[in-house]
Amino acid sequence: MNILIVEDEARIARRIERMAQDTFGNELDSLKHADSLPEALEFIKNNPLDLLLLDLNLNGDNGFDILGTAVSESFHTIIISAHKDQAIPAFEYGVLDFVPKPFNRERLEQAFNRAIAKEKTGTHHVKLLAIKKRGRIQLIRIEDLLYCKGAGAYTELHLADGTKELHDKSLEKLEQLLLHSFERIHKSYLVKMSEVTEIMVKPGSKYIAELKNGENIPIGRTKYKDLRGKWV
């Protein structure tokens, strides 16, 4: 686990560092502290990262200035901030968690555990996914997203207008963020269930989900029974 803490108060940064070391133990590969946005951006640009812990008020700079960039990357972002009024906008941008200051050990550990959990753990409502496109950040509305397809370390986002975009996050990380209206129906597919019109069994015991747009998505053998129960 490679973690970057972006926090301008040294005392709070040291406290977060101690809690991260206690929680991740031997799983922690690196733990870096940056106290300014330029330093944070430079580190993100040049180093592998699994988790960003970001304050939203840094010596007067607004952490939201790098949030669009951060959530478009392959790693998860957790906000640690006293600005509770920014929690909903942050979740809408696709952060994994928002820990309000002042925080205690239990609350921060809860956020850390969300970062390493493989299943959906949040109840928040992501409305946008940020992707990098031609050197800029583009926001994709969740309501326009039909399904996600794993593409190695990346994920294809298949949209209602027939286009597809590439996200730097893995399918597993996007599954953690997306609403429970999306189901993992195959090792390579995460589908919005409201788009499914029929579940079929084809010759050869092949299981298929037909979408409203006519596309057929494979269903994993181990997923079929559970999916059938939820869909009916």
Coordinates of N, CA and C in Angstrom, one line a residue:
M1 N 0.8 -1.2 0.0 CA 0.0 0.0 0.0 C 0.9 1.2 0.0
N2 N 0.7 2.1 -1.0 CA 1.5 3.4 -1.1 C 0.5 4.5 -0.9
I3 N 0.8 5.3 0.2 CA -0.2 6.3 0.6 C 0.5 7.7 0.6
L4 N -0.3 8.7 0.1 CA 0.1 10.1 0.2 C -0.8 10.9 1.1
I5 N -0.3 11.5 2.1 CA -1.1 12.4 3.0 C -0.9 13.8 2.6
V6 N -2.0 14.5 2.2 CA -1.8 16.0 1.8 C -2.5 16.8 2.9
E7 N -1.7 17.3 3.8 CA -2.2 18.0 5.0 C -1.2 19.1 5.4
D8 N -1.7 20.3 5.7 CA -0.7 21.4 6.0 C -0.5 21.5 7.5
E9 N -1.2 20.8 8.3 CA -0.9 20.9 9.8 C -0.1 19.6 10.1
A10 N 1.2 19.9 10.6 CA 2.1 18.8 10.8 C 1.6 17.9 11.9
R11 N 1.0 18.4 12.9 CA 0.5 17.6 14.1 C -0.6 16.6 13.6
I12 N -1.5 17.1 12.7 CA -2.5 16.2 12.2 C -1.9 15.2 11.3
A13 N -1.0 15.6 10.5 CA -0.3 14.7 9.5 C 0.3 13.6 10.3
R14 N 1.1 13.9 11.4 CA 1.7 12.8 12.1 C 0.7 11.9 12.7
R15 N -0.4 12.4 13.2 CA -1.4 11.5 13.8 C -2.0 10.6 12.7
I16 N -2.2 11.1 11.5 CA -2.7 10.2 10.4 C -1.7 9.2 10.1
E17 N -0.4 9.6 10.0 CA 0.7 8.6 9.7 C 0.7 7.5 10.7
R18 N 0.6 7.8 12.0 CA 0.6 6.8 13.1 C -0.6 5.8 12.9
M19 N -1.8 6.3 12.6 CA -2.9 5.5 12.4 C -2.8 4.6 11.2
A20 N -2.3 5.2 10.1 CA -2.1 4.4 8.9 C -1.1 3.3 9.2
Q21 N 0.0 3.5 9.9 CA 1.0 2.5 10.2 C 0.4 1.4 11.0
D22 N -0.5 1.8 12.0 CA -1.1 0.8 12.9 C -2.1 -0.1 12.1
T23 N -2.9 0.6 11.1 CA -3.9 -0.2 10.4 C -3.3 -1.1 9.3
F24 N -2.4 -0.6 8.5 CA -1.9 -1.3 7.4 C -0.7 -2.2 7.7
G25 N 0.0 -1.9 8.8 CA 1.1 -2.7 9.2 C 2.1 -3.1 8.1
N26 N 2.4 -4.4 8.0 CA 3.3 -4.8 7.0 C 2.9 -4.6 5.5
E27 N 1.6 -4.3 5.4 CA 1.0 -4.0 4.0 C 1.4 -2.7 3.5
L28 N 2.0 -1.8 4.4 CA 2.3 -0.5 4.0 C 3.7 -0.4 3.4
D29 N 3.7 -0.1 2.1 CA 5.0 0.0 1.4 C 5.7 1.4 1.5
S30 N 4.8 2.4 1.4 CA 5.4 3.8 1.5 C 4.3 4.7 2.0
L31 N 4.8 5.7 2.8 CA 3.9 6.7 3.4 C 4.5 8.1 3.3
K32 N 4.0 8.9 2.4 CA 4.6 10.2 2.1 C 3.6 11.4 2.6
H33 N 4.2 12.4 3.1 CA 3.4 13.6 3.5 C 3.8 14.8 2.7
A34 N 2.8 15.4 2.1 CA 3.0 16.7 1.4 C 2.1 17.8 2.0
D35 N 2.7 19.0 2.2 CA 1.9 20.0 2.9 C 1.4 21.1 2.0
S36 N 1.5 20.9 0.6 CA 1.1 21.9 -0.3 C 0.5 21.2 -1.6
L37 N -0.3 21.9 -2.3 CA -0.9 21.3 -3.5 C 0.2 21.0 -4.6
P38 N 1.1 22.0 -4.9 CA 2.1 21.7 -5.9 C 3.0 20.5 -5.6
E39 N 3.4 20.4 -4.3 CA 4.2 19.2 -3.9 C 3.4 17.9 -4.1
A40 N 2.1 18.0 -3.7 CA 1.2 16.8 -3.9 C 1.1 16.4 -5.4
L41 N 0.8 17.4 -6.2 CA 0.6 17.1 -7.7 C 1.9 16.5 -8.3
E42 N 3.1 17.1 -7.9 CA 4.3 16.5 -8.4 C 4.5 15.1 -8.0
F43 N 4.2 14.8 -6.7 CA 4.3 13.4 -6.2 C 3.4 12.5 -7.0
I44 N 2.1 12.9 -7.1 CA 1.2 12.1 -7.8 C 1.6 11.8 -9.3
K45 N 2.2 12.8 -9.9 CA 2.7 12.6 -11.3 C 3.8 11.6 -11.4
N46 N 4.6 11.5 -10.4 CA 5.9 10.8 -10.6 C 6.0 9.5 -9.7
N47 N 5.0 9.2 -9.0 CA 5.1 8.0 -8.1 C 3.8 7.1 -8.1
P48 N 4.0 5.8 -8.0 CA 2.8 4.9 -7.9 C 2.1 5.2 -6.5
L49 N 0.8 5.1 -6.6 CA 0.0 5.5 -5.4 C -1.2 4.5 -5.3
D50 N -1.6 4.1 -4.1 CA -2.8 3.3 -3.9 C -3.9 4.1 -3.2
L51 N -3.5 5.1 -2.4 CA -4.5 5.8 -1.6 C -4.0 7.3 -1.3
L52 N -4.9 8.2 -1.6 CA -4.6 9.7 -1.3 C -5.5 10.1 -0.2
L53 N -4.9 10.7 0.9 CA -5.6 11.3 2.0 C -5.5 12.8 1.9
L54 N -6.6 13.5 1.6 CA -6.5 14.9 1.1 C -7.3 15.8 2.0
D55 N -6.7 16.8 2.5 CA -7.4 17.9 3.2 C -7.8 18.9 2.2
L56 N -8.9 19.6 2.4 CA -9.5 20.5 1.4 C -9.0 21.9 1.6
N57 N -8.4 22.2 2.7 CA -7.9 23.6 2.9 C -6.5 23.6 3.3
L58 N -5.6 23.9 2.3 CA -4.2 23.8 2.5 C -3.5 25.2 2.3
N59 N -3.2 25.8 3.5 CA -2.6 27.1 3.5 C -3.4 28.1 2.6
G60 N -4.7 28.0 2.6 CA -5.5 28.8 1.8 C -5.8 28.3 0.4
D61 N -5.1 27.3 -0.1 CA -5.4 26.6 -1.3 C -6.6 25.7 -1.2
N62 N -7.3 25.5 -2.2 CA -8.5 24.6 -2.2 C -8.2 23.2 -2.7
G63 N -8.3 22.2 -1.8 CA -8.0 20.8 -2.2 C -8.9 20.4 -3.4
F64 N -10.0 21.0 -3.6 CA -10.9 20.7 -4.8 C -10.2 20.9 -6.1
D65 N -9.1 21.8 -6.0 CA -8.4 22.1 -7.3 C -7.7 20.9 -7.8
I66 N -7.4 19.9 -7.0 CA -6.7 18.7 -7.5 C -7.7 17.5 -7.4
L67 N -8.9 17.7 -6.9 CA -9.8 16.5 -6.7 C -10.2 15.9 -8.1
G68 N -10.5 16.7 -9.1 CA -10.8 16.1 -10.4 C -9.7 15.3 -10.9
T69 N -8.5 15.7 -10.8 CA -7.3 15.0 -11.2 C -7.2 13.7 -10.4
A70 N -7.3 13.8 -9.1 CA -7.1 12.7 -8.2 C -8.1 11.6 -8.5
V71 N -9.4 11.9 -8.6 CA -10.4 10.8 -8.7 C -10.3 10.2 -10.1
S72 N -9.7 10.8 -11.1 CA -9.5 10.2 -12.4 C -8.4 9.2 -12.4
E73 N -7.6 9.2 -11.4 CA -6.4 8.3 -11.3 C -6.8 6.9 -10.9
S74 N -5.9 6.0 -10.9 CA -6.1 4.6 -10.6 C -6.4 4.3 -9.1
F75 N -5.9 5.3 -8.2 CA -6.0 5.1 -6.8 C -7.3 5.7 -6.2
H76 N -7.6 5.3 -5.0 CA -8.8 5.9 -4.3 C -8.4 7.1 -3.5
T77 N -9.4 8.0 -3.3 CA -9.1 9.3 -2.5 C -10.1 9.3 -1.3
I78 N -9.5 9.6 -0.2 CA -10.3 9.9 1.0 C -10.1 11.3 1.5
I79 N -11.2 12.1 1.7 CA -11.1 13.4 2.1 C -11.1 13.4 3.7
I80 N -10.1 14.2 4.3 CA -10.1 14.4 5.7 C -10.2 15.9 5.9
S81 N -11.3 16.4 6.3 CA -11.5 17.9 6.3 C -12.5 18.4 7.3
A82 N -12.4 19.6 7.8 CA -13.3 20.2 8.7 C -14.5 20.8 8.0
H83 N -14.4 20.9 6.7 CA -15.4 21.5 5.8 C -16.5 20.5 5.5
K84 N -17.4 20.2 6.5 CA -18.4 19.1 6.3 C -19.4 19.5 5.2
D85 N -19.5 20.8 4.9 CA -20.4 21.2 3.8 C -19.9 20.7 2.4
Q86 N -18.7 20.3 2.4 CA -18.1 19.8 1.1 C -18.2 18.3 0.9
A87 N -18.8 17.6 1.9 CA -18.9 16.2 1.8 C -19.7 15.7 0.6
I88 N -20.9 16.3 0.4 CA -21.7 15.8 -0.7 C -21.1 16.1 -2.0
P89 N -20.6 17.3 -2.3 CA -19.8 17.5 -3.6 C -18.7 16.5 -3.8
A90 N -18.0 16.2 -2.7 CA -16.8 15.3 -2.8 C -17.3 13.9 -3.2
F91 N -18.3 13.4 -2.5 CA -18.8 12.1 -2.8 C -19.3 12.1 -4.3
E92 N -20.0 13.2 -4.7 CA -20.5 13.2 -6.1 C -19.3 13.1 -7.1
Y93 N -18.1 13.5 -6.7 CA -17.0 13.4 -7.6 C -16.3 12.0 -7.5
G94 N -16.8 11.2 -6.6 CA -16.3 9.8 -6.6 C -15.1 9.6 -5.6
V95 N -15.1 10.3 -4.4 CA -14.2 10.0 -3.4 C -14.7 8.7 -2.6
L96 N -13.8 8.0 -2.1 CA -14.2 6.7 -1.4 C -14.9 7.0 0.0
D97 N -14.4 8.1 0.7 CA -14.9 8.4 2.0 C -14.6 9.9 2.3
F98 N -15.4 10.4 3.2 CA -15.1 11.8 3.7 C -15.1 11.7 5.2
V99 N -13.9 11.9 5.8 CA -13.8 11.9 7.3 C -13.8 13.3 7.8
P100 N -14.8 13.7 8.6 CA -14.8 15.1 9.1 C -13.9 15.2 10.3
K101 N -13.2 16.4 10.3 CA -12.4 16.8 11.5 C -13.3 17.5 12.5
P102 N -13.0 17.3 13.8 CA -12.0 16.4 14.4 C -12.4 14.9 14.2
F103 N -11.4 14.0 14.0 CA -11.8 12.6 13.9 C -11.1 11.8 15.0
N104 N -11.7 10.6 15.2 CA -11.1 9.7 16.2 C -10.5 8.5 15.4
R105 N -9.8 7.7 16.1 CA -9.2 6.5 15.5 C -10.2 5.6 14.8
E106 N -11.3 5.3 15.5 CA -12.3 4.4 14.9 C -12.8 4.9 13.6
R107 N -13.1 6.2 13.5 CA -13.6 6.7 12.2 C -12.6 6.6 11.1
L108 N -11.3 6.9 11.4 CA -10.3 6.9 10.3 C -10.0 5.4 9.9
E109 N -10.0 4.5 10.9 CA -9.8 3.1 10.6 C -11.0 2.6 9.7
Q110 N -12.2 3.1 9.9 CA -13.3 2.7 9.1 C -13.1 3.1 7.6
A111 N -12.5 4.3 7.5 CA -12.2 4.8 6.1 C -11.1 3.9 5.5
F112 N -10.1 3.6 6.3 CA -9.0 2.8 5.8 C -9.5 1.4 5.3
N113 N -10.4 0.9 6.1 CA -10.9 -0.5 5.8 C -11.7 -0.4 4.5
R114 N -12.4 0.7 4.2 CA -13.1 0.8 2.9 C -12.1 0.7 1.8
A115 N -10.9 1.2 2.0 CA -9.9 1.3 0.9 C -9.4 -0.1 0.6
I116 N -9.4 -1.0 1.5 CA -8.8 -2.4 1.3 C -9.9 -3.4 1.1
A117 N -11.2 -3.0 1.3 CA -12.3 -4.0 1.1 C -12.5 -4.2 -0.3
K118 N -13.0 -5.4 -0.7 CA -13.2 -5.8 -2.1 C -14.7 -5.6 -2.5
E119 N -15.6 -5.5 -1.5 CA -17.0 -5.3 -1.8 C -17.4 -3.8 -1.6
K120 N -18.6 -3.5 -2.0 CA -19.1 -2.2 -1.8 C -19.3 -1.9 -0.3
T121 N -18.8 -0.8 0.2 CA -18.9 -0.5 1.6 C -19.6 0.8 1.9
G122 N -19.8 1.6 0.9 CA -20.3 3.0 1.1 C -21.8 3.0 0.8
T123 N -22.4 4.1 1.3 CA -23.8 4.3 1.1 C -24.0 5.7 0.4
H124 N -22.9 6.3 0.0 CA -22.9 7.6 -0.6 C -23.3 7.5 -2.1
H125 N -23.6 8.6 -2.7 CA -24.1 8.6 -4.0 C -23.2 9.3 -5.0
V126 N -22.4 8.5 -5.7 CA -21.5 9.1 -6.7 C -22.3 9.5 -7.9
K127 N -22.2 10.7 -8.4 CA -22.9 11.2 -9.5 C -22.1 11.3 -10.8
L128 N -20.7 11.4 -10.5 CA -19.8 11.7 -11.6 C -18.6 10.8 -11.6
L129 N -18.1 10.4 -12.7 CA -16.8 9.7 -12.8 C -15.9 10.6 -13.6
A130 N -14.7 10.9 -13.1 CA -13.8 11.8 -13.8 C -12.8 10.9 -14.6
I131 N -12.6 11.2 -15.9 CA -11.7 10.5 -16.7 C -10.7 11.5 -17.3
K132 N -9.5 11.0 -17.7 CA -8.5 11.8 -18.4 C -8.7 11.6 -19.9
K133 N -8.8 12.7 -20.6 CA -9.0 12.6 -22.0 C -8.3 13.8 -22.7
R134 N -7.4 13.4 -23.6 CA -6.6 14.4 -24.3 C -6.0 15.5 -23.4
G135 N -5.4 15.0 -22.3 CA -4.8 16.0 -21.4 C -5.7 16.8 -20.5
R136 N -7.0 16.5 -20.5 CA -7.9 17.2 -19.7 C -8.8 16.3 -18.9
I137 N -9.5 16.8 -17.9 CA -10.4 16.0 -17.1 C -11.8 16.1 -17.6
Q138 N -12.4 15.0 -17.9 CA -13.8 15.0 -18.4 C -14.7 14.3 -17.4
L139 N -15.9 14.9 -17.1 CA -16.8 14.2 -16.1 C -17.9 13.5 -16.8
I140 N -18.0 12.2 -16.4 CA -19.1 11.3 -17.0 C -20.2 11.2 -15.9
R141 N -21.4 11.4 -16.3 CA -22.6 11.3 -15.4 C -22.9 9.8 -15.2
I142 N -23.1 9.4 -14.0 CA -23.4 8.0 -13.7 C -24.7 7.6 -14.4
E143 N -25.6 8.6 -14.5 CA -26.9 8.2 -15.1 C -26.7 7.9 -16.6
D144 N -25.6 8.3 -17.2 CA -25.3 7.9 -18.6 C -24.5 6.6 -18.8
L145 N -24.2 6.0 -17.7 CA -23.3 4.8 -17.7 C -24.2 3.6 -17.7
L146 N -24.0 2.7 -18.7 CA -24.8 1.5 -18.8 C -24.1 0.3 -18.1
Y147 N -22.8 0.2 -18.4 CA -22.1 -0.9 -17.8 C -20.6 -0.6 -17.9
C148 N -19.8 -1.3 -17.1 CA -18.3 -1.2 -17.1 C -17.8 -2.6 -17.5
K149 N -16.7 -2.5 -18.3 CA -16.0 -3.7 -18.7 C -14.5 -3.6 -18.3
G150 N -14.0 -4.6 -17.6 CA -12.6 -4.6 -17.2 C -11.7 -4.7 -18.4
A151 N -10.7 -3.9 -18.4 CA -9.7 -3.9 -19.5 C -8.3 -3.9 -18.9
G152 N -7.9 -5.0 -18.4 CA -6.6 -5.1 -17.7 C -6.6 -4.3 -16.4
A153 N -5.7 -3.4 -16.3 CA -5.6 -2.5 -15.1 C -6.6 -1.4 -15.2
Y154 N -7.3 -1.2 -16.4 CA -8.2 -0.1 -16.6 C -9.6 -0.7 -16.8
T155 N -10.6 0.3 -17.0 CA -12.0 -0.1 -17.2 C -12.6 0.7 -18.3
E156 N -13.3 0.0 -19.2 CA -14.1 0.7 -20.2 C -15.4 1.1 -19.6
L157 N -15.8 2.3 -19.9 CA -17.1 2.8 -19.5 C -18.0 2.8 -20.7
H158 N -19.1 2.1 -20.7 CA -20.0 2.0 -21.9 C -21.2 2.9 -21.6
L159 N -21.4 3.9 -22.5 CA -22.4 4.9 -22.2 C -23.7 4.8 -23.0
A160 N -24.7 5.5 -22.6 CA -26.0 5.4 -23.2 C -26.0 5.8 -24.7
D161 N -25.1 6.7 -25.1 CA -25.1 7.2 -26.4 C -24.3 6.3 -27.4
G162 N -23.9 5.1 -26.9 CA -23.1 4.2 -27.7 C -21.6 4.3 -27.7
T163 N -21.1 5.4 -27.0 CA -19.7 5.6 -27.0 C -19.1 4.9 -25.8
K164 N -17.8 4.8 -25.7 CA -17.1 4.2 -24.5 C -15.9 5.1 -24.2
E165 N -15.6 5.1 -22.9 CA -14.4 5.9 -22.4 C -13.6 5.0 -21.6
L166 N -12.4 5.3 -21.3 CA -11.5 4.5 -20.5 C -11.2 5.2 -19.2
H167 N -11.4 4.5 -18.1 CA -11.1 5.0 -16.8 C -9.8 4.3 -16.2
D168 N -9.0 5.1 -15.5 CA -7.7 4.5 -15.0 C -7.9 3.6 -13.8
K169 N -9.1 3.7 -13.2 CA -9.3 2.7 -12.1 C -9.7 1.3 -12.6
S170 N -9.3 0.3 -11.8 CA -9.7 -1.0 -12.1 C -11.2 -1.2 -11.9
L171 N -11.7 -2.3 -12.5 CA -13.1 -2.7 -12.3 C -13.4 -2.9 -10.8
E172 N -12.5 -3.5 -10.1 CA -12.7 -3.7 -8.7 C -12.9 -2.4 -7.9
K173 N -12.0 -1.4 -8.2 CA -12.1 -0.1 -7.5 C -13.4 0.6 -7.9
L174 N -13.8 0.6 -9.2 CA -15.1 1.2 -9.5 C -16.3 0.5 -8.9
E175 N -16.2 -0.8 -8.7 CA -17.3 -1.5 -8.0 C -17.4 -1.0 -6.6
Q176 N -16.3 -0.6 -6.0 CA -16.4 -0.1 -4.6 C -17.2 1.2 -4.6
L177 N -17.0 2.0 -5.6 CA -17.6 3.4 -5.6 C -19.0 3.4 -6.1
L178 N -19.4 2.6 -7.0 CA -20.7 2.7 -7.7 C -21.8 2.2 -6.8
L179 N -23.0 2.7 -7.1 CA -24.2 2.4 -6.3 C -24.5 1.0 -6.4
H180 N -25.4 0.5 -5.4 CA -25.8 -0.9 -5.4 C -26.7 -1.2 -6.6
S181 N -27.1 -0.2 -7.4 CA -27.9 -0.5 -8.6 C -27.0 -1.1 -9.7
F182 N -25.7 -1.1 -9.5 CA -24.8 -1.8 -10.4 C -24.4 -3.1 -9.7
E183 N -24.4 -4.2 -10.5 CA -24.1 -5.5 -10.0 C -22.9 -6.1 -10.8
R184 N -22.1 -6.8 -10.1 CA -21.0 -7.5 -10.8 C -21.6 -8.8 -11.3
I185 N -21.9 -9.0 -12.6 CA -22.5 -10.2 -13.1 C -21.5 -11.1 -13.8
H186 N -20.3 -10.7 -13.9 CA -19.2 -11.5 -14.5 C -17.9 -10.9 -14.0
K187 N -16.8 -11.7 -14.1 CA -15.5 -11.2 -13.6 C -15.1 -10.0 -14.4
S188 N -15.6 -9.8 -15.6 CA -15.2 -8.6 -16.4 C -16.3 -7.6 -16.6
Y189 N -17.5 -7.8 -16.0 CA -18.6 -6.8 -16.2 C -19.3 -6.4 -15.0
L190 N -19.6 -5.1 -14.9 CA -20.4 -4.5 -13.8 C -21.5 -3.7 -14.5
V191 N -22.8 -4.1 -14.3 CA -23.9 -3.7 -15.1 C -24.9 -3.0 -14.2
K192 N -25.5 -1.9 -14.8 CA -26.6 -1.2 -14.1 C -27.9 -2.1 -14.3
M193 N -28.4 -2.6 -13.2 CA -29.5 -3.6 -13.3 C -30.8 -3.0 -13.9
S194 N -31.0 -1.7 -13.8 CA -32.2 -1.1 -14.4 C -32.2 -1.2 -15.9
E195 N -31.0 -1.5 -16.5 CA -30.8 -1.6 -18.0 C -31.1 -3.0 -18.5
V196 N -31.2 -4.0 -17.6 CA -31.4 -5.4 -18.0 C -32.8 -5.6 -18.2
T197 N -33.1 -6.2 -19.4 CA -34.5 -6.5 -19.8 C -34.8 -8.0 -19.7
E198 N -33.8 -8.8 -19.8 CA -34.0 -10.2 -19.7 C -32.7 -11.0 -19.4
I199 N -32.9 -12.1 -18.7 CA -31.8 -13.0 -18.3 C -32.1 -14.3 -19.0
M200 N -31.1 -14.7 -19.9 CA -31.4 -15.9 -20.7 C -30.3 -17.0 -20.5
V201 N -30.8 -18.2 -20.8 CA -29.8 -19.3 -20.8 C -29.7 -19.8 -22.2
K202 N -28.5 -19.8 -22.7 CA -28.3 -20.2 -24.1 C -27.8 -21.6 -24.2
P203 N -27.8 -22.2 -25.4 CA -27.2 -23.6 -25.5 C -25.8 -23.6 -25.0
G204 N -25.4 -24.7 -24.3 CA -24.1 -24.8 -23.8 C -24.0 -24.2 -22.4
S205 N -25.2 -24.0 -21.8 CA -25.2 -23.4 -20.4 C -24.5 -22.0 -20.3
K206 N -24.8 -21.2 -21.4 CA -24.2 -19.9 -21.4 C -25.3 -18.9 -20.9
Y207 N -25.0 -18.1 -19.9 CA -25.9 -17.2 -19.3 C -25.7 -15.8 -19.8
I208 N -26.8 -15.2 -20.2 CA -26.7 -13.9 -20.9 C -27.7 -12.9 -20.3
A209 N -27.2 -11.6 -20.1 CA -28.1 -10.5 -19.7 C -28.3 -9.6 -21.0
E210 N -29.6 -9.5 -21.3 CA -29.9 -8.6 -22.5 C -30.2 -7.2 -22.0
L211 N -29.6 -6.2 -22.5 CA -29.9 -4.8 -22.1 C -30.9 -4.1 -23.0
K212 N -31.4 -3.0 -22.5 CA -32.4 -2.3 -23.2 C -32.0 -1.9 -24.6
N213 N -30.7 -1.6 -24.8 CA -30.2 -1.2 -26.1 C -29.9 -2.4 -27.0
G214 N -30.2 -3.6 -26.6 CA -30.0 -4.8 -27.4 C -28.7 -5.5 -27.2
E215 N -27.8 -5.0 -26.4 CA -26.5 -5.6 -26.2 C -26.7 -6.8 -25.3
N216 N -25.9 -7.9 -25.5 CA -25.9 -9.0 -24.7 C -24.6 -9.1 -23.8
I217 N -24.7 -9.2 -22.5 CA -23.6 -9.2 -21.6 C -23.5 -10.6 -21.0
P218 N -22.3 -11.2 -21.0 CA -22.2 -12.6 -20.4 C -22.4 -12.5 -18.8
I219 N -23.0 -13.6 -18.3 CA -23.1 -13.7 -16.9 C -22.3 -14.8 -16.4
G220 N -21.5 -14.6 -15.4 CA -20.7 -15.7 -14.8 C -21.5 -16.8 -14.2
R221 N -21.0 -18.1 -14.4 CA -21.8 -19.2 -13.8 C -22.1 -19.1 -12.4
T222 N -21.1 -18.6 -11.6 CA -21.3 -18.4 -10.2 C -22.2 -17.3 -9.8
K223 N -22.4 -16.4 -10.7 CA -23.2 -15.2 -10.5 C -24.7 -15.4 -10.8
Y224 N -25.0 -16.4 -11.7 CA -26.3 -16.5 -12.3 C -27.4 -16.7 -11.2
K225 N -27.3 -17.6 -10.3 CA -28.3 -17.9 -9.4 C -28.7 -16.7 -8.5
D226 N -27.6 -16.0 -8.0 CA -27.8 -14.8 -7.1 C -28.4 -13.7 -7.9
L227 N -27.9 -13.5 -9.2 CA -28.4 -12.4 -10.0 C -29.9 -12.7 -10.4
R228 N -30.2 -13.9 -10.7 CA -31.6 -14.2 -11.1 C -32.6 -13.9 -9.9
G229 N -32.2 -14.2 -8.7 CA -33.0 -13.9 -7.5 C -33.2 -12.4 -7.3
K230 N -32.1 -11.6 -7.5 CA -32.2 -10.2 -7.4 C -33.1 -9.5 -8.5
W231 N -32.9 -10.1 -9.7 CA -33.6 -9.4 -10.9 C -35.1 -9.7 -10.8
V232 N -35.5 -10.9 -10.4 CA -36.9 -11.2 -10.4 C -37.5 -10.4 -9.3

